[in-house]
mmCIF file of C-alpha atoms in Angstrom:
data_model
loop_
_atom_site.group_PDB
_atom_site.id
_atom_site.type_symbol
_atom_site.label_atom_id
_atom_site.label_comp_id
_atom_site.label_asym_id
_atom_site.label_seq_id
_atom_site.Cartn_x
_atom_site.Cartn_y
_atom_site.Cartn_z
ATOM 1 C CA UNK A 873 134.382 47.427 53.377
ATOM 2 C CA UNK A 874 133.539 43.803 53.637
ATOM 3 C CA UNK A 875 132.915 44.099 57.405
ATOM 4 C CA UNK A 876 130.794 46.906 57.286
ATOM 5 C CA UNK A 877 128.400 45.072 54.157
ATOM 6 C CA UNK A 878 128.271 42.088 56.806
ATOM 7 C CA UNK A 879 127.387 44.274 59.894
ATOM 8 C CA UNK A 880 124.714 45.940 58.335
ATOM 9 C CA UNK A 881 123.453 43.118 56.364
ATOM 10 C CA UNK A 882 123.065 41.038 60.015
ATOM 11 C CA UNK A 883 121.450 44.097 60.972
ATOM 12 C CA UNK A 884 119.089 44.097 58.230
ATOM 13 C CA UNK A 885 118.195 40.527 58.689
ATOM 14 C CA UNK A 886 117.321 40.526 61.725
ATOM 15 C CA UNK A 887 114.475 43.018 61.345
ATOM 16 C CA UNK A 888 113.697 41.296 58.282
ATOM 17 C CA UNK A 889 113.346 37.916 60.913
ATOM 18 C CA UNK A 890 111.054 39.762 63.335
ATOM 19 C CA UNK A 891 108.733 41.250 60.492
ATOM 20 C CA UNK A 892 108.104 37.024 59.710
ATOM 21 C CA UNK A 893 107.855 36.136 62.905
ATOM 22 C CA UNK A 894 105.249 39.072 63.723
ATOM 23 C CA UNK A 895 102.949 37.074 60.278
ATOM 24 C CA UNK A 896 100.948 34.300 62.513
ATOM 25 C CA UNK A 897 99.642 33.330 59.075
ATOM 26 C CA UNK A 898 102.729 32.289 57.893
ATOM 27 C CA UNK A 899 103.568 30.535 61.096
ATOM 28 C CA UNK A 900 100.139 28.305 60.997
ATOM 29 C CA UNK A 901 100.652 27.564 57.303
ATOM 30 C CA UNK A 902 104.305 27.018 57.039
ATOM 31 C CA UNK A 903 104.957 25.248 60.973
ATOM 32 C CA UNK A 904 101.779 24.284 62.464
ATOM 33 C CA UNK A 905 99.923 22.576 59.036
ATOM 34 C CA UNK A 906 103.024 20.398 58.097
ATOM 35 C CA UNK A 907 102.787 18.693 61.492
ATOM 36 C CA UNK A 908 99.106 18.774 61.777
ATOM 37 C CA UNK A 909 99.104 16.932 58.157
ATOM 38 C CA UNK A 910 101.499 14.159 59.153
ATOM 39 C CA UNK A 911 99.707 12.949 62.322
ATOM 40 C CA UNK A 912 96.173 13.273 60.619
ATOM 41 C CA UNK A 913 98.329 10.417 58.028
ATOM 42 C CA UNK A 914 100.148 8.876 60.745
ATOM 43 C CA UNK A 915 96.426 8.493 62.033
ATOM 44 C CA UNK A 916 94.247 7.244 58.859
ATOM 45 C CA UNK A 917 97.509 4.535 58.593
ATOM 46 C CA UNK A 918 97.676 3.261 61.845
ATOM 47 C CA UNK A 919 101.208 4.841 62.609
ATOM 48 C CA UNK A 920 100.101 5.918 66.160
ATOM 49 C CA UNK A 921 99.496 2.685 67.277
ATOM 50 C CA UNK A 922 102.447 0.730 66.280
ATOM 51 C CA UNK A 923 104.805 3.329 64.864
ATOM 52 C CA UNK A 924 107.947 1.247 63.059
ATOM 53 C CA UNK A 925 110.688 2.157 60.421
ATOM 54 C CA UNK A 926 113.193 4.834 59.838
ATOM 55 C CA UNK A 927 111.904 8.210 61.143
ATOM 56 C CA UNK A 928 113.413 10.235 58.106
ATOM 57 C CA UNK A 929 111.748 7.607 55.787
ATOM 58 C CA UNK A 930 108.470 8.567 56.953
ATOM 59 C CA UNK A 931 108.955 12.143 56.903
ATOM 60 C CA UNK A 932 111.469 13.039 54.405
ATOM 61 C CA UNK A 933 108.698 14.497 52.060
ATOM 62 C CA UNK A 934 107.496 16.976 54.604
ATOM 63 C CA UNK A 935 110.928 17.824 55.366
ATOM 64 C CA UNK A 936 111.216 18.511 51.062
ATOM 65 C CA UNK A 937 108.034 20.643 51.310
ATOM 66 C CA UNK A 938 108.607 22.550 54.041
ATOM 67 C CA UNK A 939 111.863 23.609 52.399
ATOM 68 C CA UNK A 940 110.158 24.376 49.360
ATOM 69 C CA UNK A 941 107.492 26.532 51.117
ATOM 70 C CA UNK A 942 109.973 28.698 52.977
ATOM 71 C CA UNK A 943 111.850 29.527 50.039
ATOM 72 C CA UNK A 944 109.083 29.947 48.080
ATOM 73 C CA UNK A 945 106.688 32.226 50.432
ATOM 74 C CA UNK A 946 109.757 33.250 52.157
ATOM 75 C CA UNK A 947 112.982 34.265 50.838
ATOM 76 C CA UNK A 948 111.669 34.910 47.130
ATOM 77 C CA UNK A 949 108.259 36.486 47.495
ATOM 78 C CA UNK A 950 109.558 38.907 50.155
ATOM 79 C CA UNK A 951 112.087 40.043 47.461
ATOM 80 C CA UNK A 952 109.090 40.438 44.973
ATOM 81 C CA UNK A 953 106.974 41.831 48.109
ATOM 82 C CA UNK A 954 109.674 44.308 49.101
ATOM 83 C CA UNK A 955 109.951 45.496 45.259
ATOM 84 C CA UNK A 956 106.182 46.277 45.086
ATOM 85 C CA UNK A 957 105.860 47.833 48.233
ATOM 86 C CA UNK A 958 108.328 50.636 46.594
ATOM 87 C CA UNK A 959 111.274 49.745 49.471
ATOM 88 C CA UNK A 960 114.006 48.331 47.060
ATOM 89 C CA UNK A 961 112.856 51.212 44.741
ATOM 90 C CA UNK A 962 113.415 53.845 47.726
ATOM 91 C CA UNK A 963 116.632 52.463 49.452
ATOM 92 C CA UNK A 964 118.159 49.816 47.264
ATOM 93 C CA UNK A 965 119.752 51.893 44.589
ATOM 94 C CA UNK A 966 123.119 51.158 44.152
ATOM 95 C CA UNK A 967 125.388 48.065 43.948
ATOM 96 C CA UNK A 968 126.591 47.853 47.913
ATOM 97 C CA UNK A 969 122.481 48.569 49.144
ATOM 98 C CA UNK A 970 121.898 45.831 46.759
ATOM 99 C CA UNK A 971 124.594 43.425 47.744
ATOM 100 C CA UNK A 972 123.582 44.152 51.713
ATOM 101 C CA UNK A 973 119.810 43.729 51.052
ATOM 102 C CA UNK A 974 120.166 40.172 49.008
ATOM 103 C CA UNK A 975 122.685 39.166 51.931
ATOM 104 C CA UNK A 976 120.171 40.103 54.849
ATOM 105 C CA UNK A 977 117.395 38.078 52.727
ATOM 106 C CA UNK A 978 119.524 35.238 52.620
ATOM 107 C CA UNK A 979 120.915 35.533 56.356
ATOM 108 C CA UNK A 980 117.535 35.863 57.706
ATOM 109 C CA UNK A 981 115.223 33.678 55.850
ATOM 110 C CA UNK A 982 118.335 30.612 55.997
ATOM 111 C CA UNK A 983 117.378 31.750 59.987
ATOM 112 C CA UNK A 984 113.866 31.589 59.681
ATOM 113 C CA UNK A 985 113.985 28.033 57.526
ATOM 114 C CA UNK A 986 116.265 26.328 60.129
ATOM 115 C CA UNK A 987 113.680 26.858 63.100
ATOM 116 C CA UNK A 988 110.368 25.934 61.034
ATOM 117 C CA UNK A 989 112.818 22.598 60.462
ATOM 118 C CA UNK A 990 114.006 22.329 64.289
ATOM 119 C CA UNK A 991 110.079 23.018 64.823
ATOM 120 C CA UNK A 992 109.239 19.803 62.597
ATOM 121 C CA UNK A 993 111.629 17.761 64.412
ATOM 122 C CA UNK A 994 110.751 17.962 67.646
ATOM 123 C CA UNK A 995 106.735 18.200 66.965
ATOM 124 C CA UNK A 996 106.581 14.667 64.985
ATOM 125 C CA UNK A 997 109.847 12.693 66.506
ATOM 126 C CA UNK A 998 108.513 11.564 69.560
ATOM 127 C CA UNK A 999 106.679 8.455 68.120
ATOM 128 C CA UNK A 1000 108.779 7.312 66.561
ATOM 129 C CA UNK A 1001 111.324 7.660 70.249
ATOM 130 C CA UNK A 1002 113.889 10.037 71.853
ATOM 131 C CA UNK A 1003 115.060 12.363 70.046
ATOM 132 C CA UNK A 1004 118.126 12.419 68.313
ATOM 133 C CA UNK A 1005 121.298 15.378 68.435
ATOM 134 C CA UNK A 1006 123.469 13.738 65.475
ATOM 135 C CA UNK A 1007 120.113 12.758 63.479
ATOM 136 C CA UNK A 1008 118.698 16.486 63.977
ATOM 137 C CA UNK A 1009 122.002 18.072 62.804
ATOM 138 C CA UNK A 1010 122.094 15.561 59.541
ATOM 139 C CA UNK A 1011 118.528 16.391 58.956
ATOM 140 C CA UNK A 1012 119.151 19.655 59.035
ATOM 141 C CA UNK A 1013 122.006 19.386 56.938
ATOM 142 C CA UNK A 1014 120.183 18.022 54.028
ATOM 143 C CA UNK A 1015 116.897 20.669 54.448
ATOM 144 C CA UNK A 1016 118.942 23.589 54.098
ATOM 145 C CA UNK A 1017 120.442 22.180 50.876
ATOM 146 C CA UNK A 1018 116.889 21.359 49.648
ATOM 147 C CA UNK A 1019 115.987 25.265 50.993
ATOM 148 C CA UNK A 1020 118.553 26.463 48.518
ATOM 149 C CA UNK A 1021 118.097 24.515 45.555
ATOM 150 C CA UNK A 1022 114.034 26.491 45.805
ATOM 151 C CA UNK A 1023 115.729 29.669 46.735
ATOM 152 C CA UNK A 1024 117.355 28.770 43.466
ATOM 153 C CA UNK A 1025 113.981 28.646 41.437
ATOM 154 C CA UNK A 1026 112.368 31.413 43.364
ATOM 155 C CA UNK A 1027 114.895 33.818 42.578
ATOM 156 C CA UNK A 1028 114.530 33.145 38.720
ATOM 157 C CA UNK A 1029 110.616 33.692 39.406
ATOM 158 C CA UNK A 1030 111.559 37.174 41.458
ATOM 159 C CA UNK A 1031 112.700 38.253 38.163
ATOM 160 C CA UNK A 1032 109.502 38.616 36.152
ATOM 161 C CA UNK A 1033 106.959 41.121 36.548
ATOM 162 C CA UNK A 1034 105.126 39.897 39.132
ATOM 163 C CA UNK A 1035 102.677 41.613 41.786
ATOM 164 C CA UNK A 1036 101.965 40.472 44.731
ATOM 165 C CA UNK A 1037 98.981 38.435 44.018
ATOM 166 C CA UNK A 1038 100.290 36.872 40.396
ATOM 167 C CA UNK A 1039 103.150 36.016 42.458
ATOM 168 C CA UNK A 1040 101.339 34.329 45.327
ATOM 169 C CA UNK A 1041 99.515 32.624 42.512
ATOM 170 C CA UNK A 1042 102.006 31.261 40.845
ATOM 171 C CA UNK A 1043 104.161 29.825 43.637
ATOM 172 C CA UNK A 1044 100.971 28.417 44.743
ATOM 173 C CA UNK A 1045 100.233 26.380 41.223
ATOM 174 C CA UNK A 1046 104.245 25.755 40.919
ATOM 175 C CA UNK A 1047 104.383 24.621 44.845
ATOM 176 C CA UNK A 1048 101.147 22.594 44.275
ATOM 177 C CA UNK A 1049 102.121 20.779 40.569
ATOM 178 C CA UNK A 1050 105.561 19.694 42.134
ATOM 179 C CA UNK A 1051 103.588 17.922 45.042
ATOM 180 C CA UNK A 1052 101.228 16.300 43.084
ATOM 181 C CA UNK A 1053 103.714 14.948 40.225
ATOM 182 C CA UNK A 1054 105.687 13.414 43.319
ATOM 183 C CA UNK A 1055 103.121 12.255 44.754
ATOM 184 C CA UNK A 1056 101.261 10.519 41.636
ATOM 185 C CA UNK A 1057 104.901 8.986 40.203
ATOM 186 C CA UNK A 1058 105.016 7.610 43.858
ATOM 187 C CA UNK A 1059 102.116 5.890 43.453
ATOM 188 C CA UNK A 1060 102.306 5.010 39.616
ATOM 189 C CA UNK A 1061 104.523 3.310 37.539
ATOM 190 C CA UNK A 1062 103.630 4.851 34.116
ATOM 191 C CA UNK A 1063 106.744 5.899 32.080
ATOM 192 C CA UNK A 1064 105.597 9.509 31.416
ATOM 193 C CA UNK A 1065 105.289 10.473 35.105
ATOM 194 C CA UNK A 1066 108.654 9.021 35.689
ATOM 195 C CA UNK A 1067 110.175 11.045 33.182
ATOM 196 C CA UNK A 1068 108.414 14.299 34.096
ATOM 197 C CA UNK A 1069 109.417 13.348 37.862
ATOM 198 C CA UNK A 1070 113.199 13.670 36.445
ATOM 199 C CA UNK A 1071 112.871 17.373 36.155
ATOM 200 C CA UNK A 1072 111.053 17.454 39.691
ATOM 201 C CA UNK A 1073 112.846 19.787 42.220
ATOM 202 C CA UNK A 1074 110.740 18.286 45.205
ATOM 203 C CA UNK A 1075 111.140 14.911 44.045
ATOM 204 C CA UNK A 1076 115.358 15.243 44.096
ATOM 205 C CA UNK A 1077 115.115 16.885 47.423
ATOM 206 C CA UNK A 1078 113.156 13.940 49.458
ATOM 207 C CA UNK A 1079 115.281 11.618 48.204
ATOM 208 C CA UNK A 1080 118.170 13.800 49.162
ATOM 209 C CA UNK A 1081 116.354 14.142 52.519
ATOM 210 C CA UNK A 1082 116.051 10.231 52.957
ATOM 211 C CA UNK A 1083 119.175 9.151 51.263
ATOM 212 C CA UNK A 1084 121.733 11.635 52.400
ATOM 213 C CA UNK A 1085 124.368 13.278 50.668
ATOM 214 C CA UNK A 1086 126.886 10.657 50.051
ATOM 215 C CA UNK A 1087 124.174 9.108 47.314
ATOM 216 C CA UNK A 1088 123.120 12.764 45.932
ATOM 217 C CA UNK A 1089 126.616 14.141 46.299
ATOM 218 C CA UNK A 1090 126.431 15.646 42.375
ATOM 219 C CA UNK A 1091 123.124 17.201 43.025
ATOM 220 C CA UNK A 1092 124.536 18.766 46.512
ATOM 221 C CA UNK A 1093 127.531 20.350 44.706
ATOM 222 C CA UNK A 1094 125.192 21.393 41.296
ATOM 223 C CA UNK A 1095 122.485 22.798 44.411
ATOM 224 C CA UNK A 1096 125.127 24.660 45.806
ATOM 225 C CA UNK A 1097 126.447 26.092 42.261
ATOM 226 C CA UNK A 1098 123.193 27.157 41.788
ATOM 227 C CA UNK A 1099 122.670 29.386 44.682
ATOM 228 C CA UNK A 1100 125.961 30.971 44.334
ATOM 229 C CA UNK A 1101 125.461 31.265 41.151
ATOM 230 C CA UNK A 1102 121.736 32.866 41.481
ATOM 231 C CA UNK A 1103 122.827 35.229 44.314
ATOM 232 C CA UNK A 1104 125.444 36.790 41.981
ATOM 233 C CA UNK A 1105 123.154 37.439 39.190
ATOM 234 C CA UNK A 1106 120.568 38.791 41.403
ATOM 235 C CA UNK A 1107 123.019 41.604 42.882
ATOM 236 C CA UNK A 1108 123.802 42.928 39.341
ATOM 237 C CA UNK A 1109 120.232 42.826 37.708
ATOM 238 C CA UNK A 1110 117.774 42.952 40.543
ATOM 239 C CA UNK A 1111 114.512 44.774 39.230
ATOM 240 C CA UNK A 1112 114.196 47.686 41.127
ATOM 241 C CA UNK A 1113 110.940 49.397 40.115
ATOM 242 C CA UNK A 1114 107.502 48.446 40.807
ATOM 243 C CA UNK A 1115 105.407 46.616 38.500
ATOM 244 C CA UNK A 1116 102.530 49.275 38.933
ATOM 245 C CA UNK A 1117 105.672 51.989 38.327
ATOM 246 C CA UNK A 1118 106.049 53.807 35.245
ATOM 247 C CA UNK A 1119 109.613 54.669 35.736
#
């Protein structure tokens, strides 16, 4: 029973990975902007010509909202996408399809965010030297726990009735108000930020990104929770129907 859900879940996911890879939209936006972004900064700073410092330092919030974009546009508007489209409606109708389609999301988009990270990597490394097996690995360590912890969120979202352009819309304002509270308590000192930075998801996964896991340990295990947790309640009360349905 258990082996079959798994087959045909790994069977699942991988068409689910070709259908993103076939998007070149998604590939510019989520691969190819990230790096373009951090070497237009490295530029307007003067990185290029003397780079210096930690290399996970410099790029530990890109690594955060990278994470945050795959599960985001990925994993959890695909299940929204997928639900609109009238597929989870036509096949997903009982507990195992649901169980084998929520595993194939999560086996092919954990896929899909592990190469836009290797991607990252090995575009914006090489100024700052070789490249590194054992710093790659850690990195991508810590990414995949950030990738959760918005697979998390976006899963909570997936349950609303969203289409497919009030969803796009509202990852994009969610996406876009966690990068600019980070960014503004960064540069800002003023007690209110800090507070509201508490409750910032993209703010707890740079530092878990630069700082590792031995100083963010609680956060790993609560991330980890989460997702479990998340996954579980997703299989029992996944909306099936349409938004535009009337049954």
């Amino acid at each position: 029973m258990q082996s079959r859900i798994i087959f045909r879940s790994s069977r699942l996911a991988w068409l689910f990975i070709k259908e993103q890879l076939k998007e070149p939209i998604a590939l510019f936006w989520i691969i190819i902007s990230p790096c373009a972004a951090f070497y237009l900064l490295a530029l307007s700073r003067g990185w290029m010509n003397s780079v210096s410092g930690d290399y996970i330092e410099h790029t530990a919030w890109f690594y955060a909202y990278i994470s945050s974009n795959v599960a985001l546009f990925g994993f959890s508007f695909y299940i929204i996408g997928r639900r609109e489209s009238g597929y989870i409606r036509s096949f997903i109708y009982n507990h195992e399809a649901k169980r084998i389609f929520i595993l194939a999301q999560a086996l092919a988009y954990s896929v899909i965010a592990m190469i836009y990270c290797v991607v990252f990597y090995l575009a914006t490394r090489p100024p700052f030297g070789a490249y590194s097996t054992l710093e790659l690995l850690s990195i991508i360590s810590r990414f995949y726990i950030c990738y959760l912890l918005f697979c998390s969120i976006g899963i909570y979202f997936s349950f609303l009735p969203l289409n497919f352009q009030n969803a796009n819309t509202l990852f994009s304002i969610f996406s876009f108000a966690l990068l600019i509270l980070g960014l503004s308590g960064s540069l800002s000192t003023t007690p209110l930020l800090k507070a509201v930075n508490l409750g910032n998801p993209l703010l707890h996964a740079t530092e878990l990104i630069e700082n590792g896991f031995k100083r963010k340990t609680t956060f790993t295990l609560l991330t980890l929770f989460l997702f479990v947790s998340s996954l579980l309640i997703t299989i029992k009360f996944l909306r099936i129907n349409p938004v535009w349905s009337r049954y």
